[in-house]
mmCIF file of C-alpha atoms in Angstrom:
data_model
loop_
_atom_site.group_PDB
_atom_site.id
_atom_site.type_symbol
_atom_site.label_atom_id
_atom_site.label_comp_id
_atom_site.label_asym_id
_atom_site.label_seq_id
_atom_site.Cartn_x
_atom_site.Cartn_y
_atom_site.Cartn_z
ATOM 1 C CA MET M 1 78.658 113.245 88.176
ATOM 2 C CA GLN M 2 81.275 115.738 89.334
ATOM 3 C CA PRO M 3 84.149 116.487 86.963
ATOM 4 C CA VAL M 4 87.600 115.258 87.860
ATOM 5 C CA GLU M 5 89.699 118.056 89.285
ATOM 6 C CA ARG M 6 92.709 118.989 87.263
ATOM 7 C CA ALA M 7 95.748 120.942 88.259
ATOM 8 C CA GLU M 8 98.073 122.776 85.959
ATOM 9 C CA TYR M 9 101.476 123.635 87.302
ATOM 10 C CA GLU M 10 103.997 126.101 86.060
ATOM 11 C CA GLY M 11 107.570 124.914 85.947
ATOM 12 C CA ILE M 12 108.993 121.486 86.671
ATOM 13 C CA ASP M 13 106.731 118.443 87.040
ATOM 14 C CA TYR M 14 108.442 116.886 90.063
ATOM 15 C CA GLY M 15 106.330 113.727 89.868
ATOM 16 C CA TRP M 16 107.671 113.080 86.382
ATOM 17 C CA VAL M 17 111.218 113.818 87.597
ATOM 18 C CA MET M 18 110.885 111.316 90.465
ATOM 19 C CA GLN M 19 109.391 108.577 88.291
ATOM 20 C CA THR M 20 111.940 109.045 85.533
ATOM 21 C CA THR M 21 114.803 109.111 88.038
ATOM 22 C CA PHE M 22 113.559 105.845 89.558
ATOM 23 C CA VAL M 23 113.289 104.042 86.228
ATOM 24 C CA VAL M 24 116.548 105.325 84.749
ATOM 25 C CA THR M 25 118.452 104.610 87.972
ATOM 26 C CA ILE M 26 117.297 100.989 87.923
ATOM 27 C CA LEU M 27 117.959 100.568 84.205
ATOM 28 C CA VAL M 28 121.432 102.124 84.407
ATOM 29 C CA GLY M 29 122.415 101.477 88.027
ATOM 30 C CA ALA M 30 121.684 97.763 88.289
ATOM 31 C CA PRO M 31 124.000 96.749 85.422
ATOM 32 C CA VAL M 32 126.723 99.115 86.649
ATOM 33 C CA VAL M 33 126.567 97.683 90.191
ATOM 34 C CA ALA M 34 126.567 94.133 88.800
ATOM 35 C CA VAL M 35 129.607 94.767 86.589
ATOM 36 C CA LEU M 36 131.553 96.560 89.329
ATOM 37 C CA SER M 37 130.759 93.836 91.867
ATOM 38 C CA ALA M 38 132.594 91.331 89.665
ATOM 39 C CA PHE M 39 135.874 93.030 90.568
ATOM 40 C CA VAL M 40 135.322 93.110 94.357
ATOM 41 C CA THR M 41 135.273 90.253 96.857
ATOM 42 C CA LEU M 42 131.968 90.361 98.715
ATOM 43 C CA ASP M 43 131.863 87.665 101.390
ATOM 44 C CA SER M 44 128.466 88.278 102.999
ATOM 45 C CA TRP M 45 125.059 89.651 102.144
ATOM 46 C CA GLY M 46 125.788 92.664 104.319
ATOM 47 C CA ALA M 47 128.918 93.409 102.311
ATOM 48 C CA ARG M 48 126.943 93.038 99.072
ATOM 49 C CA ALA M 49 124.205 95.395 100.289
ATOM 50 C CA ALA M 50 126.752 97.965 101.496
ATOM 51 C CA PHE M 51 128.548 97.786 98.147
ATOM 52 C CA ALA M 52 125.278 98.275 96.242
ATOM 53 C CA VAL M 53 124.463 101.326 98.364
ATOM 54 C CA ARG M 54 127.971 102.819 98.004
ATOM 55 C CA VAL M 55 127.881 102.443 94.228
ATOM 56 C CA GLY M 56 124.139 102.983 93.674
ATOM 57 C CA ALA M 57 123.752 106.200 95.678
ATOM 58 C CA PRO M 58 126.041 108.291 93.465
ATOM 59 C CA ILE M 59 124.365 106.828 90.360
ATOM 60 C CA TRP M 60 120.952 107.805 91.761
ATOM 61 C CA PHE M 61 122.164 111.316 92.663
ATOM 62 C CA VAL M 62 123.723 111.980 89.250
ATOM 63 C CA THR M 63 120.622 110.618 87.509
ATOM 64 C CA ALA M 64 118.296 112.783 89.636
ATOM 65 C CA VAL M 65 120.273 115.939 88.921
ATOM 66 C CA ALA M 66 120.471 115.153 85.209
ATOM 67 C CA VAL M 67 116.719 114.468 84.940
ATOM 68 C CA ALA M 68 115.862 117.643 86.903
ATOM 69 C CA VAL M 69 118.123 119.749 84.664
ATOM 70 C CA TYR M 70 116.582 118.139 81.584
ATOM 71 C CA ALA M 71 113.060 118.852 82.877
ATOM 72 C CA ARG M 72 113.948 122.457 83.642
ATOM 73 C CA ARG M 73 115.412 123.105 80.173
ATOM 74 C CA THR M 74 112.559 121.409 78.316
ATOM 75 C CA ASP M 75 108.871 120.959 78.977
ATOM 76 C CA ALA M 76 109.430 117.354 79.999
ATOM 77 C CA GLY M 77 106.686 115.644 81.963
ATOM 78 C CA ASP M 78 103.932 118.009 80.864
ATOM 79 C CA GLY M 79 101.712 115.138 79.772
ATOM 80 C CA GLY M 80 102.167 115.855 76.082
ATOM 81 C CA VAL M 81 100.212 119.111 76.248
ATOM 82 C CA GLU M 82 101.576 121.577 73.781
ATOM 83 C CA LYS M 83 101.313 125.164 74.934
ATOM 84 C CA SER M 84 101.461 128.042 72.523
ATOM 85 C CA GLU M 85 103.380 131.167 73.336
ATOM 86 C CA GLY M 86 101.337 133.375 75.619
ATOM 87 C CA ASP M 87 99.172 130.476 76.823
ATOM 88 C CA SER M 88 99.189 130.770 80.584
ATOM 89 C CA GLY M 89 97.491 127.420 81.070
ATOM 90 C CA GLY M 90 94.142 128.887 82.111
ATOM 91 C CA SER M 91 92.675 129.561 78.697
ATOM 92 C CA GLU M 92 89.767 127.874 77.058
ATOM 93 C CA SER M 93 92.100 126.027 74.684
ATOM 94 C CA ALA M 94 93.584 124.120 77.614
ATOM 95 C CA ASN M 95 90.099 122.792 78.442
ATOM 96 C CA ALA M 96 88.878 122.365 74.880
ATOM 97 C CA GLY M 97 88.214 118.638 75.350
ATOM 98 C CA ASP M 98 86.217 119.050 78.565
ATOM 99 C CA ASP M 99 82.526 118.233 78.582
ATOM 100 C CA TYR M 100 81.976 120.455 81.622
ATOM 101 C CA ASP M 101 81.303 124.146 81.845
ATOM 102 C CA ASP M 102 82.400 126.415 84.708
ATOM 103 C CA ALA M 103 79.426 125.428 86.893
ATOM 104 C CA GLY M 104 80.311 121.728 86.729
ATOM 105 C CA GLU M 105 77.438 120.816 84.444
ATOM 106 C CA THR M 106 78.016 118.901 81.250
ATOM 107 C CA ASP M 107 77.747 120.880 78.046
ATOM 108 C CA ASP M 108 75.390 118.302 76.604
ATOM 109 C CA ASP M 109 73.134 117.874 79.674
ATOM 110 C CA PRO M 110 69.522 117.853 78.365
ATOM 111 C CA GLU M 111 68.132 118.727 81.830
ATOM 112 C CA ALA M 112 70.016 122.010 82.086
ATOM 113 C CA VAL M 113 69.385 125.191 80.147
ATOM 114 C CA LYS M 114 70.835 128.623 80.614
ATOM 115 C CA SER M 115 68.500 131.354 81.804
ATOM 116 C CA GLU M 116 68.726 135.036 80.881
ATOM 117 C CA ASP M 117 71.616 135.392 83.332
ATOM 118 C CA ALA M 118 74.502 133.549 81.679
ATOM 119 C CA ASP M 119 75.901 132.459 85.049
ATOM 120 C CA GLU M 120 72.765 130.652 86.229
ATOM 121 C CA ILE M 121 71.930 127.147 85.172
ATOM 122 C CA GLY M 122 68.635 125.597 86.121
ATOM 123 C CA PRO M 123 66.491 122.584 85.286
ATOM 124 C CA ARG M 124 64.471 122.695 82.085
ATOM 125 C CA ASP M 125 61.094 122.187 83.817
ATOM 126 C CA ALA M 126 61.617 124.706 86.661
#
């Protein structure tokens, strides 16, 4: 079985920023739009939709900027991986829980043994 590919990015995790912006915008924006709509006469569904867009778009924009600034200042969205100072993300400690070596073989594969050359891996009965 091939190991799952993993990617480690430096900087902001934009996927986390987008997901967090979506959730926070709904949690904050929906009540704000509902409260503000109580003070405006909205005669048709088109007027209601236009009002929701006019009020919701600035809420979404402010939320997106705030979440992006938060992610930039902290290590938000890093999946809970704690990095020590000087850890560039490519060290062995980042892959300490992997059961795969660099050749894609499992560390505990009974059919594979290392030959004299440390980079070659071959079957046990070869």
